[in-house]
Amino acid sequence: MKSRTKVVVIGGGIAGCSTLYHLTQEGWSDVVLIERDELTSGTTWHSAAQVTNFGMNQTMVGLKTHSIALYKKLRDDPDYPVGYNHGDGGIRLANTEAQMQGYRHFASMARGMGVTYEVLDADECARRHPLISTDNLLGGLWDGEDGDIDPAQLCQGLAFHARRAGAEVYRQTSVTGLRQHSDDTWTVETDKGNIDADIVVNACGYRVNEVGAMMGVHHPVASMEHQYFVTEDIPAIAEAGYRMPLLRCPISDYYSRQEKNGLLIGFYEQDCKTWGMDGISPSFSNDLCPDDLDRVMDVLEGAFARMPALAEVGIKRVVNGPITYTIDGAPLVGPIPNKRNSFCIIGLRAGLGEGGGHGWLLAQQIVHGEACYDTWCIDPRRFTGHTNVELTALKAIEDYQNEFRFHFPHEHRPAGRPAKTTPLTPVMAAEGAEFTVVNGWERVDYIKPAPDFHPTLGFNFDETFDVVASEVKNVQHNVGLCEMNGFNRFEITGADRHAFLDRMICGNVTKRDGRVGLGYLLNNHGMIKGEATIANLPASDRGPARVWYGSAAASEFHDMDWLTDHLKSDDDVQIKSLTNDQTILVLAGPKARDVLSSCARGDWSQKAFPWLSVREAFVGFAPVTVLAVSFSGELAYEIHVPNASLYAAYLALRDAGKAYGLRLFGARAVEAMRMEKGFLHWKADLITEFDPFETGLERFVKLDKGDFIGRDALIARRAAGPTKRLVTLEVATANAPAHGGASVVMNDKVVGTITSGEWGHRIGKNLANAFVDLDIAQTGATLELDLCGKLVRATVIKPSPYDPDHALMRG
């Protein structure tokens, strides 16, 4: 065993083998995989091994498409062929129109990735899968690329090609410890000796937190027992003359695929069971849990009703083994939060089907610092400090119970709530608030008109439309108050704070005390990494001269890692997170200054406190920091309050607002108003796949200011010229918004993708943002949007259609 290597991958299942293989494909051959037993001896060996191209966002579709292409290549490899039944096709069933509408949206989204799904009616589903009944069935979604693969052969094939490229694999070798050194390199301690490595990758499946503990971290991953059985031969299958399509049934919570001349039937029962919560035996390897078919009888009855042939056939084999889930069901692939030179590829509940793509994206991140797609949907840093074992288990159970039921827009399932609250959460609930969830935070979505108000889940505008319109109208004409909790907030101190931020931000950094600016951070490839509000606070009794760095609510771990990774050893800079200590109250509307002046001492006139100012003050007797900024486009103030004083500040504002028609508003109203202003949303409109020129942020770039992260790459990109451009669209329908991921079409060709959309209540228009081909990114250009299977006309309009000169927010 070698004593020094560039990367050590821990775990020999699909996650580890795919990562090792793709590292060699990216040009790194000095890499090692360590496995405590044999390859595939964890969850991988007993996987049902279905390989679908279905995904609920474009990143997931892209990585699955890569998996399929890779597996076909391995299948056809003359030196180490892998058993892969590709192209059997698969159907996801539906018995409600809302599910069918969702399938049409996913078909539109996949179309932008070059992937074709078909939406079928019930009769066509039965024609393609003659074993199913059409009772209580509306139709389904067809994925022609669906199939299954041999798990052991796949992993051995990936390891074979990785070894041939120079990688080494050490089986029967247990990792016993991990030590990180002052230069951020690692020593991996094993029962066969130690290996020093630049980078460590945790690919340990259900043992993820055993290795995590060696690093001093906990990952939000829990295991669930999952059962399937294999039937005896079914005559109709042998007689069909073709392989049966795969089936996934949200109606009865089961799936099936052909296994020789029988079926493999898997269950997602409601009476499900977590596994390994109190530890995992060291001897559990290549092993299974005891069978428990009584637990799946309710699901089995539904499967019999859908596939009557099952009731006439015997069972050959029962498998009950652990599979891993994360706190939101999506994998964790990327940098481990708060740890340098460490990555993970874990929580792959559908590991065989998509593991090829996950390893591909992770290897790109390790070697190049970024992947070809924006990977936020699988980034381990998308969760912060609330993700404990108990919460993860509750969410894992909920996801397991809803395995084939996708989330509708604005759907927030009840398990694990409320995870994060403020002193105002029960107050807002008493006011009739309906809550959305942002990184665990309970945030007001809108104020319900009645206690029994329950809007219809779906992809069209729903019953909240008029509710949100009323909230927006009051903000536009009077004044509104909104609690915006959970937003990221760092306090940056030290003599070099501005020089450091100048290095991080691609434009000018506001340095004057009492002033606020907006800046964009780029990655090393010149692409959008983050967005930050920079507020300069002079020294006071609350602290030294300092900068407040504010960013998106889910970005705390992401931004902290990016900033601290770029601190130099001689920088006089200190960064402290205030994210969980303070909450923002947004006061917005033409009467906002009147309300603030009524409850806070000082001169709040436009002259004394103009737009983009910051000041420490008191609202009533609550200490606050006030920023004159606006996400709504109206005159507005962000009032940052320590959580201990939040209720006092709220009461003072509500009391002062009585004379001015103050009403509460929520996140849906904020989203509608920001669309009218052309303000962008991080990880919807602001993603790592585009640079600031393509995103329409030229005014925030100063290439002549000196060096900053990504400058050279951005100059090279500008010289090459953009291929896409973010545009604002007016959508010619009042029935539904344009949902993120939907395809933009011209002459039946996909020319762009929607990033976000919402109705603009102040201008009476349906608005959307989209990245489109450069040659059609011209004001007045007419396009079509594929909205849930219907082509809807859209027109490119100028950004910020509401008050484009920003006169209102300037006061």
PDB file of N, CA and C in Angstrom, residues 613-651:
ATOM      1  N   SER A 613     -28.356  53.617   2.502  1.00  0.00           N
ATOM      2  CA  SER A 613     -27.734  54.032   3.761  1.00  0.00           C
ATOM      3  C   SER A 613     -27.920  52.937   4.801  1.00  0.00           C
ATOM      4  N   VAL A 614     -27.071  52.948   5.833  1.00  0.00           N
ATOM      5  CA  VAL A 614     -27.214  52.049   6.968  1.00  0.00           C
ATOM      6  C   VAL A 614     -26.975  52.844   8.239  1.00  0.00           C
ATOM      7  N   ARG A 615     -27.751  52.537   9.277  1.00  0.00           N
ATOM      8  CA  ARG A 615     -27.646  53.290  10.535  1.00  0.00           C
ATOM      9  C   ARG A 615     -28.071  52.386  11.688  1.00  0.00           C
ATOM     10  N   GLU A 616     -27.376  52.513  12.799  1.00  0.00           N
ATOM     11  CA  GLU A 616     -27.821  51.863  14.035  1.00  0.00           C
ATOM     12  C   GLU A 616     -28.818  52.771  14.735  1.00  0.00           C
ATOM     13  N   ALA A 617     -29.856  52.181  15.308  1.00  0.00           N
ATOM     14  CA  ALA A 617     -30.916  52.980  15.918  1.00  0.00           C
ATOM     15  C   ALA A 617     -31.665  52.112  16.924  1.00  0.00           C
ATOM     16  N   PHE A 618     -32.795  52.661  17.383  1.00  0.00           N
ATOM     17  CA  PHE A 618     -33.705  51.911  18.243  1.00  0.00           C
ATOM     18  C   PHE A 618     -35.109  52.036  17.654  1.00  0.00           C
ATOM     19  N   VAL A 619     -35.797  50.914  17.534  1.00  0.00           N
ATOM     20  CA  VAL A 619     -37.227  50.920  17.227  1.00  0.00           C
ATOM     21  C   VAL A 619     -37.935  50.673  18.545  1.00  0.00           C
ATOM     22  N   GLY A 620     -38.634  51.717  19.038  1.00  0.00           N
ATOM     23  CA  GLY A 620     -39.059  51.659  20.436  1.00  0.00           C
ATOM     24  C   GLY A 620     -37.797  51.623  21.270  1.00  0.00           C
ATOM     25  N   PHE A 621     -37.666  50.589  22.076  1.00  0.00           N
ATOM     26  CA  PHE A 621     -36.427  50.440  22.840  1.00  0.00           C
ATOM     27  C   PHE A 621     -35.590  49.259  22.341  1.00  0.00           C
ATOM     28  N   ALA A 622     -35.979  48.685  21.213  1.00  0.00           N
ATOM     29  CA  ALA A 622     -35.243  47.547  20.663  1.00  0.00           C
ATOM     30  C   ALA A 622     -34.076  48.035  19.820  1.00  0.00           C
ATOM     31  N   PRO A 623     -32.859  47.590  20.094  1.00  0.00           N
ATOM     32  CA  PRO A 623     -31.717  47.987  19.269  1.00  0.00           C
ATOM     33  C   PRO A 623     -31.832  47.362  17.881  1.00  0.00           C
ATOM     34  N   VAL A 624     -31.635  48.156  16.836  1.00  0.00           N
ATOM     35  CA  VAL A 624     -31.774  47.676  15.468  1.00  0.00           C
ATOM     36  C   VAL A 624     -30.677  48.275  14.600  1.00  0.00           C
ATOM     37  N   THR A 625     -30.486  47.674  13.443  1.00  0.00           N
ATOM     38  CA  THR A 625     -29.644  48.223  12.392  1.00  0.00           C
ATOM     39  C   THR A 625     -30.520  48.336  11.153  1.00  0.00           C
ATOM     40  N   VAL A 626     -30.641  49.536  10.625  1.00  0.00           N
ATOM     41  CA  VAL A 626     -31.580  49.803   9.534  1.00  0.00           C
ATOM     42  C   VAL A 626     -30.806  50.029   8.236  1.00  0.00           C
ATOM     43  N   LEU A 627     -31.205  49.306   7.189  1.00  0.00           N
ATOM     44  CA  LEU A 627     -30.642  49.485   5.854  1.00  0.00           C
ATOM     45  C   LEU A 627     -31.732  50.027   4.945  1.00  0.00           C
ATOM     46  N   ALA A 628     -31.425  51.095   4.214  1.00  0.00           N
ATOM     47  CA  ALA A 628     -32.369  51.653   3.243  1.00  0.00           C
ATOM     48  C   ALA A 628     -32.167  50.936   1.912  1.00  0.00           C
ATOM     49  N   VAL A 629     -32.709  49.737   1.833  1.00  0.00           N
ATOM     50  CA  VAL A 629     -32.635  48.920   0.616  1.00  0.00           C
ATOM     51  C   VAL A 629     -34.016  48.335   0.367  1.00  0.00           C
ATOM     52  N   SER A 630     -34.225  47.874  -0.864  1.00  0.00           N
ATOM     53  CA  SER A 630     -35.562  47.397  -1.214  1.00  0.00           C
ATOM     54  C   SER A 630     -35.475  46.249  -2.194  1.00  0.00           C
ATOM     55  N   PHE A 631     -36.186  45.154  -1.886  1.00  0.00           N
ATOM     56  CA  PHE A 631     -36.333  44.036  -2.808  1.00  0.00           C
ATOM     57  C   PHE A 631     -37.699  44.078  -3.482  1.00  0.00           C
ATOM     58  N   SER A 632     -38.543  44.987  -3.006  1.00  0.00           N
ATOM     59  CA  SER A 632     -39.899  45.107  -3.533  1.00  0.00           C
ATOM     60  C   SER A 632     -40.021  46.181  -4.611  1.00  0.00           C
ATOM     61  N   GLY A 633     -39.075  47.103  -4.640  1.00  0.00           N
ATOM     62  CA  GLY A 633     -39.168  48.221  -5.572  1.00  0.00           C
ATOM     63  C   GLY A 633     -39.890  49.422  -5.015  1.00  0.00           C
ATOM     64  N   GLU A 634     -40.427  49.303  -3.802  1.00  0.00           N
ATOM     65  CA  GLU A 634     -41.039  50.445  -3.123  1.00  0.00           C
ATOM     66  C   GLU A 634     -40.033  51.032  -2.130  1.00  0.00           C
ATOM     67  N   LEU A 635     -40.342  52.201  -1.604  1.00  0.00           N
ATOM     68  CA  LEU A 635     -39.555  52.717  -0.488  1.00  0.00           C
ATOM     69  C   LEU A 635     -39.578  51.660   0.610  1.00  0.00           C
ATOM     70  N   ALA A 636     -38.408  51.264   1.092  1.00  0.00           N
ATOM     71  CA  ALA A 636     -38.378  50.149   2.040  1.00  0.00           C
ATOM     72  C   ALA A 636     -37.148  50.227   2.927  1.00  0.00           C
ATOM     73  N   TYR A 637     -37.278  49.587   4.075  1.00  0.00           N
ATOM     74  CA  TYR A 637     -36.180  49.501   5.041  1.00  0.00           C
ATOM     75  C   TYR A 637     -36.060  48.065   5.533  1.00  0.00           C
ATOM     76  N   GLU A 638     -34.833  47.574   5.538  1.00  0.00           N
ATOM     77  CA  GLU A 638     -34.538  46.322   6.233  1.00  0.00           C
ATOM     78  C   GLU A 638     -34.143  46.669   7.664  1.00  0.00           C
ATOM     79  N   ILE A 639     -34.896  46.172   8.618  1.00  0.00           N
ATOM     80  CA  ILE A 639     -34.626  46.453  10.025  1.00  0.00           C
ATOM     81  C   ILE A 639     -34.098  45.162  10.658  1.00  0.00           C
ATOM     82  N   HIS A 640     -32.805  45.134  10.937  1.00  0.00           N
ATOM     83  CA  HIS A 640     -32.154  43.949  11.481  1.00  0.00           C
ATOM     84  C   HIS A 640     -32.208  44.031  13.002  1.00  0.00           C
ATOM     85  N   VAL A 641     -32.766  42.985  13.618  1.00  0.00           N
ATOM     86  CA  VAL A 641     -33.055  43.022  15.051  1.00  0.00           C
ATOM     87  C   VAL A 641     -32.467  41.786  15.732  1.00  0.00           C
ATOM     88  N   PRO A 642     -31.759  41.950  16.865  1.00  0.00           N
ATOM     89  CA  PRO A 642     -31.373  40.769  17.636  1.00  0.00           C
ATOM     90  C   PRO A 642     -32.625  39.997  18.040  1.00  0.00           C
ATOM     91  N   ASN A 643     -32.581  38.680  17.968  1.00  0.00           N
ATOM     92  CA  ASN A 643     -33.773  37.890  18.222  1.00  0.00           C
ATOM     93  C   ASN A 643     -34.371  38.125  19.608  1.00  0.00           C
ATOM     94  N   ALA A 644     -33.528  38.474  20.571  1.00  0.00           N
ATOM     95  CA  ALA A 644     -34.037  38.732  21.915  1.00  0.00           C
ATOM     96  C   ALA A 644     -34.957  39.954  21.948  1.00  0.00           C
ATOM     97  N   SER A 645     -34.774  40.869  21.000  1.00  0.00           N
ATOM     98  CA  SER A 645     -35.577  42.098  20.964  1.00  0.00           C
ATOM     99  C   SER A 645     -36.592  42.101  19.831  1.00  0.00           C
ATOM    100  N   LEU A 646     -36.722  40.987  19.122  1.00  0.00           N
ATOM    101  CA  LEU A 646     -37.527  40.964  17.907  1.00  0.00           C
ATOM    102  C   LEU A 646     -39.002  41.260  18.182  1.00  0.00           C
ATOM    103  N   TYR A 647     -39.549  40.659  19.213  1.00  0.00           N
ATOM    104  CA  TYR A 647     -40.963  40.865  19.502  1.00  0.00           C
ATOM    105  C   TYR A 647     -41.221  42.314  19.898  1.00  0.00           C
ATOM    106  N   ALA A 648     -40.298  42.906  20.663  1.00  0.00           N
ATOM    107  CA  ALA A 648     -40.468  44.306  21.068  1.00  0.00           C
ATOM    108  C   ALA A 648     -40.454  45.229  19.851  1.00  0.00           C
ATOM    109  N   ALA A 649     -39.533  44.978  18.911  1.00  0.00           N
ATOM    110  CA  ALA A 649     -39.480  45.797  17.692  1.00  0.00           C
ATOM    111  C   ALA A 649     -40.745  45.614  16.862  1.00  0.00           C
ATOM    112  N   TYR A 650     -41.211  44.395  16.776  1.00  0.00           N
ATOM    113  CA  TYR A 650     -42.433  44.108  16.019  1.00  0.00           C
ATOM    114  C   TYR A 650     -43.632  44.858  16.603  1.00  0.00           C
ATOM    115  N   LEU A 651     -43.772  44.819  17.918  1.00  0.00           N
ATOM    116  CA  LEU A 651     -44.899  45.506  18.545  1.00  0.00           C
ATOM    117  C   LEU A 651     -44.827  47.014  18.308  1.00  0.00           C
TER     118      LEU A 651
END
